[in-house]
Amino acid sequence: EAQACFEQATKLDPNHADSHYNLGLCHQANGDDAAAKEAYETALKQEQGHRFAGNNLANRHMGRLQLDQAKAQLDSVIEQHPDHPPTRRNRAQVLLLQGDFGRGWSDFSFRFHTDTRQQYSADTLWRGEPIHDKHLLVHFEQGLGDTIMFSRFLPQLKKRCGKLTFSCQKPLASILKKSFPQLEIVTEAEAPDSFDFHLPLLNLGERLSLNSESQFHSEPYLNPDKRAVLPENGQPKVGLVWAGNPNHKSDGSRSIPWEQFKTIVKIQGVDFFNLQVGPRALDCGDELIPLQNRIADFSDTAAIINELDLVITVDTAVAHLAGALGKPTWILIAALPDWRWMMDRSDTPWYSTAKLYRASTETGWSATLAEVKNQLPRQLGLS
């Protein structure tokens, strides 16, 4: 019904850009990609740099892994609307995927004007001024994986300020306290009310001028604060995670249904452990060695990972945890991945022991899982 209305609107006033844009949204929602593209392009002809039509066309290019075209489209919008938050945030994703970190971090700051929560007042935001005698509160802002990934930079930051307090998610507090004894680590509920400046954790990219891959490299920096004892059958031990947070906006492309994922466990001579948590942990039935009752927080998961020979996981917090522990980790990532994994590579500067296996826009996960199954015996010394 909406589509019929907008089609009528474009006939009544062919030069009204917003009508063409809204018609494009209807086509997109109805699954007609070609018609949506045509409507967005028409909107851009009627209004150069139409921010919404341009942004949606860029998203379309990104979905096809056409990053140069996406960036050109976003540049055109930003030329007309330099402070349009969704467009700047989208360009950040493109720039960071392409390894252009200097410009990418700058655009990335626009996330607070879209859907990332701003926890503290902009009045006390640290913008890079000298703070050698000041108290700086650094606080998590996004997922558990982001916190693990960027926590490596906290000791470096501590050298710049008089006092540093880091507020993290409760499930990470124990292992971060063990791993960074020189830092004051608190949970969100324990965060101080009094401080001189605050900084969202992922702003460290810009504040520390982390503009080259060599600055990301790190020795393993997390340490388990307990030991785990696993069943010992004299066989290699592999931990598996096939699904991420079901509430994540990209869960549909990040998680893999167990019925498809389980192809990799059809290998003799390997003990496969279930590292999956949450409702999907039961998807595997009794096909894996269960651990659910032994995992209360990330300290438990870290202790278990420390006893494994390999972790195979989709892009979720366990991938970061295993990488930060220095454990051999195979990460299965979507065809259009999150920015940190960049493009067209099987390694990552973030974790030296990690290997990336990418889904395909044509075949989805099938070829990727077949490759993992193929490589696994060699990795474990079984062939």
CSV table of C-alpha atoms in Angstrom, one decimal:
chain,number,residue,atom,x,y,z
A,1,GLU,CA,0.0,0.0,0.0
A,2,ALA,CA,2.8,2.4,0.8
A,3,GLN,CA,4.5,1.5,-2.4
A,4,ALA,CA,1.4,2.4,-4.4
A,5,CYS,CA,1.2,5.7,-2.6
A,6,PHE,CA,4.7,6.7,-3.3
A,7,GLU,CA,4.4,5.6,-6.9
A,8,GLN,CA,1.5,8.0,-7.2
A,9,ALA,CA,3.5,10.7,-5.4
A,10,THR,CA,6.3,10.4,-7.9
A,11,LYS,CA,3.9,10.8,-10.8
A,12,LEU,CA,2.3,13.8,-9.3
A,13,ASP,CA,5.7,15.4,-8.6
A,14,PRO,CA,8.5,13.6,-10.5
A,15,ASN,CA,11.1,16.1,-9.0
A,16,HIS,CA,10.4,15.4,-5.4
A,17,ALA,CA,13.5,13.5,-4.2
A,18,ASP,CA,12.1,12.2,-0.9
A,19,SER,CA,9.2,10.5,-2.7
A,20,HIS,CA,11.7,8.6,-4.9
A,21,TYR,CA,13.7,7.7,-1.8
A,22,ASN,CA,10.7,6.4,0.1
A,23,LEU,CA,9.6,4.5,-3.0
A,24,GLY,CA,13.1,2.9,-2.9
A,25,LEU,CA,12.6,1.9,0.7
A,26,CYS,CA,9.4,0.2,-0.2
A,27,HIS,CA,11.0,-1.7,-3.1
A,28,GLN,CA,13.9,-2.7,-0.7
A,29,ALA,CA,11.5,-4.0,1.9
A,30,ASN,CA,9.6,-5.9,-0.7
A,31,GLY,CA,12.8,-7.5,-2.0
A,32,ASP,CA,13.0,-5.8,-5.4
A,33,ASP,CA,16.7,-4.7,-5.3
A,34,ALA,CA,16.9,-3.4,-8.8
A,35,ALA,CA,13.8,-1.2,-8.4
A,36,ALA,CA,15.2,0.1,-5.1
A,37,LYS,CA,18.5,1.0,-6.7
A,38,GLU,CA,16.7,2.8,-9.5
A,39,ALA,CA,14.5,4.8,-7.1
A,40,TYR,CA,17.5,5.8,-4.9
A,41,GLU,CA,19.5,6.9,-8.0
A,42,THR,CA,16.5,9.0,-9.2
A,43,ALA,CA,16.3,10.6,-5.8
A,44,LEU,CA,20.0,11.5,-6.1
A,45,LYS,CA,19.4,13.0,-9.6
A,46,GLN,CA,16.7,15.2,-8.1
A,47,GLU,CA,18.7,16.2,-5.0
A,48,GLN,CA,22.5,15.9,-5.3
A,49,GLY,CA,24.0,14.2,-2.3
A,50,HIS,CA,20.6,13.1,-0.9
A,51,ARG,CA,21.8,11.8,2.4
A,52,PHE,CA,19.4,8.9,2.9
A,53,ALA,CA,19.3,7.7,-0.7
A,54,GLY,CA,23.1,8.0,-0.9
A,55,ASN,CA,23.6,6.2,2.3
A,56,ASN,CA,21.3,3.3,1.2
A,57,LEU,CA,23.1,3.0,-2.1
A,58,ALA,CA,26.4,2.8,-0.3
A,59,ASN,CA,25.0,0.1,2.0
A,60,ARG,CA,24.1,-1.8,-1.2
A,61,HIS,CA,27.6,-1.5,-2.5
A,62,MET,CA,29.0,-2.7,0.8
A,63,GLY,CA,26.7,-5.7,0.8
A,64,ARG,CA,28.4,-6.6,-2.5
A,65,LEU,CA,31.9,-6.0,-1.1
A,66,GLN,CA,32.3,-3.0,-3.5
A,67,LEU,CA,34.1,-0.8,-0.9
A,68,ASP,CA,35.5,1.7,-3.4
A,69,GLN,CA,32.1,2.4,-4.8
A,70,ALA,CA,30.6,2.6,-1.4
A,71,LYS,CA,33.2,5.1,-0.2
A,72,ALA,CA,32.7,7.2,-3.4
A,73,GLN,CA,29.0,7.3,-2.7
A,74,LEU,CA,29.5,8.2,1.0
A,75,ASP,CA,32.0,10.9,0.1
A,76,SER,CA,29.5,12.5,-2.3
A,77,VAL,CA,26.9,12.6,0.5
A,78,ILE,CA,29.3,14.0,3.1
A,79,GLU,CA,30.4,16.7,0.6
A,80,GLN,CA,26.8,18.0,0.9
A,81,HIS,CA,26.1,17.0,4.5
A,82,PRO,CA,29.4,16.9,6.3
A,83,ASP,CA,28.0,16.1,9.7
A,84,HIS,CA,25.4,13.5,8.8
A,85,PRO,CA,26.0,10.9,11.5
A,86,PRO,CA,24.8,7.7,9.8
A,87,THR,CA,26.9,8.5,6.7
A,88,ARG,CA,30.0,9.4,8.6
A,89,ARG,CA,29.6,6.2,10.7
A,90,ASN,CA,29.2,4.1,7.5
A,91,ARG,CA,32.3,5.7,6.0
A,92,ALA,CA,34.2,4.8,9.1
A,93,GLN,CA,33.3,1.2,8.5
A,94,VAL,CA,34.6,1.4,5.0
A,95,LEU,CA,37.8,3.2,5.9
A,96,LEU,CA,38.6,0.9,8.7
A,97,LEU,CA,37.9,-2.2,6.6
A,98,GLN,CA,40.3,-0.7,4.0
A,99,GLY,CA,43.0,-0.1,6.7
A,100,ASP,CA,42.7,3.7,6.6
A,101,PHE,CA,42.8,4.1,10.4
A,102,GLY,CA,43.7,7.7,10.6
A,103,ARG,CA,40.6,8.9,8.8
A,104,GLY,CA,38.5,6.0,10.0
A,105,TRP,CA,38.8,6.8,13.7
A,106,SER,CA,37.7,10.4,13.0
A,107,ASP,CA,34.5,9.2,11.3
A,108,PHE,CA,34.1,6.5,13.9
A,109,SER,CA,33.4,9.1,16.6
A,110,PHE,CA,30.0,9.8,14.9
A,111,ARG,CA,28.8,6.5,16.4
A,112,PHE,CA,27.6,8.4,19.4
A,113,HIS,CA,25.1,10.3,17.2
A,114,THR,CA,23.6,7.1,15.9
A,115,ASP,CA,22.9,4.1,18.1
A,116,THR,CA,25.8,3.9,20.5
A,117,ARG,CA,25.0,5.1,24.0
A,118,GLN,CA,26.7,8.1,25.4
A,119,GLN,CA,27.2,7.4,29.1
A,120,TYR,CA,28.8,10.6,30.4
A,121,SER,CA,28.6,14.3,29.6
A,122,ALA,CA,30.5,15.7,26.6
A,123,ASP,CA,31.7,18.4,29.0
A,124,THR,CA,34.2,16.0,30.6
A,125,LEU,CA,35.2,14.1,27.5
A,126,TRP,CA,39.0,13.8,27.2
A,127,ARG,CA,39.9,15.4,23.8
A,128,GLY,CA,43.6,14.9,24.0
A,129,GLU,CA,44.7,17.7,26.4
A,130,PRO,CA,47.5,17.0,28.9
A,131,ILE,CA,46.2,14.9,31.8
A,132,HIS,CA,49.4,13.8,33.6
A,133,ASP,CA,48.0,15.0,36.9
A,134,LYS,CA,44.3,14.1,36.2
A,135,HIS,CA,42.0,11.2,37.0
A,136,LEU,CA,40.7,9.6,33.8
A,137,LEU,CA,37.7,7.3,33.7
A,138,VAL,CA,37.8,4.9,30.7
A,139,HIS,CA,34.5,3.0,30.2
A,140,PHE,CA,33.3,0.2,28.0
A,141,GLU,CA,30.7,1.2,25.4
A,142,GLN,CA,29.9,-1.8,23.2
A,143,GLY,CA,30.3,-5.6,23.3
A,144,LEU,CA,32.5,-7.9,25.4
A,145,GLY,CA,34.7,-8.6,22.4
A,146,ASP,CA,35.4,-4.8,21.9
A,147,THR,CA,36.4,-4.5,25.6
A,148,ILE,CA,38.8,-7.5,25.4
A,149,MET,CA,40.3,-6.2,22.1
A,150,PHE,CA,40.9,-2.6,23.3
A,151,SER,CA,41.9,-3.4,26.9
A,152,ARG,CA,45.5,-4.1,25.6
A,153,PHE,CA,46.0,-0.3,25.2
A,154,LEU,CA,45.1,0.6,28.8
A,155,PRO,CA,48.7,0.2,30.2
A,156,GLN,CA,49.9,2.5,27.4
A,157,LEU,CA,47.2,5.1,28.3
A,158,LYS,CA,48.0,4.9,32.0
A,159,LYS,CA,51.4,6.5,31.4
A,160,ARG,CA,49.7,9.6,30.2
A,161,CYS,CA,47.5,10.3,33.2
A,162,GLY,CA,47.7,10.7,37.0
A,163,LYS,CA,45.2,8.1,37.7
A,164,LEU,CA,43.3,5.7,35.4
A,165,THR,CA,40.1,3.8,36.3
A,166,PHE,CA,38.6,1.4,33.8
A,167,SER,CA,34.9,0.5,34.1
A,168,CYS,CA,34.1,-2.8,32.4
A,169,GLN,CA,31.3,-5.3,32.1
A,170,LYS,CA,30.9,-7.5,35.1
A,171,PRO,CA,31.6,-10.9,33.4
A,172,LEU,CA,35.1,-9.5,32.4
A,173,ALA,CA,36.1,-7.9,35.7
A,174,SER,CA,37.8,-10.9,37.3
A,175,ILE,CA,40.1,-11.8,34.4
A,176,LEU,CA,40.9,-8.1,33.6
A,177,LYS,CA,41.9,-7.6,37.3
A,178,LYS,CA,44.2,-10.6,37.1
A,179,SER,CA,45.7,-9.6,33.8
A,180,PHE,CA,46.2,-5.9,34.5
A,181,PRO,CA,47.1,-5.7,38.3
A,182,GLN,CA,48.6,-2.2,37.7
A,183,LEU,CA,45.2,-0.8,36.7
A,184,GLU,CA,42.1,0.0,38.8
A,185,ILE,CA,39.4,-2.2,37.3
A,186,VAL,CA,35.8,-1.7,38.4
A,187,THR,CA,32.4,-2.8,37.1
A,188,GLU,CA,29.9,-0.3,35.8
A,189,ALA,CA,28.0,-0.4,39.1
A,190,GLU,CA,31.3,0.5,40.9
A,191,ALA,CA,32.4,3.3,38.6
A,192,PRO,CA,33.4,6.5,40.5
A,193,ASP,CA,31.2,9.5,40.4
A,194,SER,CA,34.2,11.8,40.7
A,195,PHE,CA,36.8,12.1,38.0
A,196,ASP,CA,38.4,14.8,35.9
A,197,PHE,CA,37.9,13.4,32.4
A,198,HIS,CA,36.2,10.4,30.8
A,199,LEU,CA,36.8,8.4,27.6
A,200,PRO,CA,34.8,5.7,25.8
A,201,LEU,CA,37.1,2.7,25.3
A,202,LEU,CA,37.0,2.6,21.5
A,203,ASN,CA,38.0,6.3,21.3
A,204,LEU,CA,41.5,5.0,22.2
A,205,GLY,CA,42.1,4.4,18.4
A,206,GLU,CA,41.9,8.2,17.8
A,207,ARG,CA,43.4,9.4,21.2
A,208,LEU,CA,46.5,7.2,20.9
A,209,SER,CA,46.8,7.8,17.1
A,210,LEU,CA,46.7,4.1,16.4
A,211,ASN,CA,47.1,4.5,12.7
A,212,SER,CA,49.3,1.5,11.6
A,213,GLU,CA,48.9,-2.2,12.0
A,214,SER,CA,52.3,-2.4,13.8
A,215,GLN,CA,50.7,-0.6,16.8
A,216,PHE,CA,48.0,-3.3,17.2
A,217,HIS,CA,50.4,-6.2,17.6
A,218,SER,CA,50.6,-7.5,21.1
A,219,GLU,CA,51.9,-10.5,23.0
A,220,PRO,CA,49.2,-12.5,24.8
A,221,TYR,CA,47.9,-10.1,27.4
A,222,LEU,CA,45.1,-11.9,29.3
A,223,ASN,CA,45.9,-14.4,32.0
A,224,PRO,CA,43.4,-16.9,33.5
A,225,ASP,CA,42.9,-16.5,37.2
A,226,LYS,CA,42.1,-20.1,37.7
A,227,ARG,CA,42.7,-23.6,36.3
A,228,ALA,CA,40.3,-25.9,34.6
A,229,VAL,CA,40.6,-29.7,34.5
A,230,LEU,CA,39.1,-31.3,31.3
A,231,PRO,CA,38.5,-34.9,30.5
A,232,GLU,CA,41.7,-36.4,29.2
A,233,ASN,CA,41.4,-39.0,26.5
A,234,GLY,CA,44.9,-38.5,25.0
A,235,GLN,CA,43.3,-36.7,22.0
A,236,PRO,CA,43.5,-33.1,20.7
A,237,LYS,CA,41.0,-30.8,22.4
A,238,VAL,CA,39.0,-28.3,20.3
A,239,GLY,CA,36.5,-25.8,21.6
A,240,LEU,CA,33.6,-24.7,19.4
A,241,VAL,CA,31.3,-21.7,19.3
A,242,TRP,CA,28.8,-21.4,16.4
A,243,ALA,CA,26.6,-18.5,17.5
A,244,GLY,CA,26.9,-15.0,18.9
A,245,ASN,CA,24.6,-12.7,20.7
A,246,PRO,CA,21.1,-13.3,19.2
A,247,ASN,CA,20.3,-9.6,19.8
A,248,HIS,CA,23.2,-8.4,17.7
A,249,LYS,CA,22.1,-6.6,14.6
A,250,SER,CA,24.3,-8.7,12.4
A,251,ASP,CA,23.5,-12.0,14.1
A,252,GLY,CA,22.0,-13.4,10.9
A,253,SER,CA,25.3,-13.2,9.1
A,254,ARG,CA,27.6,-13.9,12.0
A,255,SER,CA,26.0,-17.0,13.6
A,256,ILE,CA,25.9,-20.4,11.9
A,257,PRO,CA,23.0,-22.9,12.4
A,258,TRP,CA,24.3,-26.0,14.3
A,259,GLU,CA,23.0,-28.4,11.6
A,260,GLN,CA,25.4,-26.6,9.2
A,261,PHE,CA,28.3,-26.0,11.6
A,262,LYS,CA,28.5,-29.6,12.8
A,263,THR,CA,30.1,-30.8,9.6
A,264,ILE,CA,33.4,-30.0,11.1
A,265,VAL,CA,33.0,-32.4,14.1
A,266,LYS,CA,32.9,-35.4,11.8
A,267,ILE,CA,36.5,-36.1,12.4
A,268,GLN,CA,37.9,-39.1,14.4
A,269,GLY,CA,40.5,-38.7,17.1
A,270,VAL,CA,39.4,-35.3,18.4
A,271,ASP,CA,37.6,-34.2,21.5
A,272,PHE,CA,35.2,-31.4,20.7
A,273,PHE,CA,34.1,-29.2,23.6
A,274,ASN,CA,31.0,-27.0,23.7
A,275,LEU,CA,32.1,-23.5,24.5
A,276,GLN,CA,28.7,-22.1,23.4
A,277,VAL,CA,26.7,-20.2,26.1
A,278,GLY,CA,23.1,-19.1,26.1
A,279,PRO,CA,20.1,-20.7,24.6
A,280,ARG,CA,21.9,-22.0,21.5
A,281,ALA,CA,24.3,-24.1,23.7
A,282,LEU,CA,21.8,-26.9,23.6
A,283,ASP,CA,21.5,-26.9,19.8
A,284,CYS,CA,24.3,-29.6,19.5
A,285,GLY,CA,22.5,-32.1,21.7
A,286,ASP,CA,25.0,-34.6,23.0
A,287,GLU,CA,27.4,-34.4,20.0
A,288,LEU,CA,30.0,-32.3,22.0
A,289,ILE,CA,31.5,-32.6,25.4
A,290,PRO,CA,29.4,-30.3,27.6
A,291,LEU,CA,30.8,-27.5,29.6
A,292,GLN,CA,27.7,-25.3,30.3
A,293,ASN,CA,27.6,-25.9,34.0
A,294,ARG,CA,31.2,-24.9,34.4
A,295,ILE,CA,31.0,-21.5,32.7
A,296,ALA,CA,29.8,-18.7,34.9
A,297,ASP,CA,31.9,-15.8,33.6
A,298,PHE,CA,34.9,-15.2,31.3
A,299,SER,CA,37.4,-16.4,33.9
A,300,ASP,CA,35.9,-19.8,33.6
A,301,THR,CA,35.9,-19.7,29.8
A,302,ALA,CA,39.5,-18.5,29.8
A,303,ALA,CA,40.6,-21.3,32.1
A,304,ILE,CA,39.0,-23.9,29.8
A,305,ILE,CA,40.4,-22.3,26.7
A,306,ASN,CA,43.9,-22.4,28.3
A,307,GLU,CA,43.6,-26.3,28.3
A,308,LEU,CA,42.6,-26.6,24.6
A,309,ASP,CA,44.7,-27.1,21.5
A,310,LEU,CA,42.5,-25.0,19.3
A,311,VAL,CA,39.4,-22.8,19.4
A,312,ILE,CA,37.0,-22.6,16.4
A,313,THR,CA,34.5,-19.8,16.7
A,314,VAL,CA,32.3,-17.4,14.9
A,315,ASP,CA,33.0,-13.7,15.4
A,316,THR,CA,32.0,-13.3,19.0
A,317,ALA,CA,33.7,-12.5,22.3
A,318,VAL,CA,35.2,-15.9,22.6
A,319,ALA,CA,37.3,-15.1,19.5
A,320,HIS,CA,38.8,-12.1,21.2
A,321,LEU,CA,39.3,-14.0,24.5
A,322,ALA,CA,41.1,-16.9,22.8
A,323,GLY,CA,43.2,-14.5,20.7
A,324,ALA,CA,44.2,-12.4,23.8
A,325,LEU,CA,45.2,-15.6,25.6
A,326,GLY,CA,47.5,-16.5,22.7
A,327,LYS,CA,45.6,-19.7,21.9
A,328,PRO,CA,45.5,-20.9,18.3
A,329,THR,CA,42.1,-19.6,17.1
A,330,TRP,CA,40.2,-20.0,13.9
A,331,ILE,CA,37.6,-17.3,13.5
A,332,LEU,CA,34.7,-17.7,11.0
A,333,ILE,CA,33.6,-14.3,9.8
A,334,ALA,CA,30.9,-13.0,7.5
A,335,ALA,CA,31.5,-12.1,3.9
A,336,LEU,CA,31.1,-8.5,4.9
A,337,PRO,CA,32.9,-8.6,8.2
A,338,ASP,CA,33.1,-6.2,11.1
A,339,TRP,CA,35.6,-3.5,10.4
A,340,ARG,CA,38.4,-5.0,12.6
A,341,TRP,CA,38.9,-8.0,10.4
A,342,MET,CA,39.5,-6.0,7.3
A,343,MET,CA,39.2,-7.6,3.8
A,344,ASP,CA,40.9,-10.3,1.7
A,345,ARG,CA,43.3,-11.7,4.3
A,346,SER,CA,43.5,-14.8,6.5
A,347,ASP,CA,45.5,-13.2,9.3
A,348,THR,CA,44.8,-10.3,11.6
A,349,PRO,CA,47.1,-7.7,13.2
A,350,TRP,CA,45.1,-7.9,16.4
A,351,TYR,CA,45.9,-11.5,17.3
A,352,SER,CA,49.0,-13.3,16.1
A,353,THR,CA,47.6,-16.8,16.8
A,354,ALA,CA,44.3,-16.2,14.9
A,355,LYS,CA,43.4,-17.4,11.4
A,356,LEU,CA,40.4,-16.0,9.6
A,357,TYR,CA,38.0,-18.1,7.5
A,358,ARG,CA,35.6,-15.9,5.5
A,359,ALA,CA,32.1,-16.8,4.3
A,360,SER,CA,31.4,-16.2,0.6
A,361,THR,CA,28.8,-14.0,-0.9
A,362,GLU,CA,28.0,-16.8,-3.4
A,363,THR,CA,28.2,-20.0,-1.3
A,364,GLY,CA,27.7,-18.7,2.2
A,365,TRP,CA,29.3,-20.9,4.8
A,366,SER,CA,29.4,-24.2,3.0
A,367,ALA,CA,32.8,-23.8,1.3
A,368,THR,CA,34.2,-22.2,4.4
A,369,LEU,CA,33.2,-25.0,6.7
A,370,ALA,CA,34.5,-27.5,4.2
A,371,GLU,CA,37.9,-25.8,4.2
A,372,VAL,CA,38.0,-25.8,8.0
A,373,LYS,CA,37.2,-29.5,8.1
A,374,ASN,CA,39.9,-30.1,5.5
A,375,GLN,CA,42.6,-28.2,7.4
A,376,LEU,CA,41.7,-29.5,10.9
A,377,PRO,CA,43.6,-32.8,10.8
A,378,ARG,CA,46.7,-31.1,9.6
A,379,GLN,CA,46.5,-28.4,12.4
A,380,LEU,CA,46.1,-31.1,15.0
A,381,GLY,CA,48.9,-33.3,13.7
A,382,LEU,CA,46.5,-36.1,12.7
A,383,SER,CA,47.6,-36.3,9.0
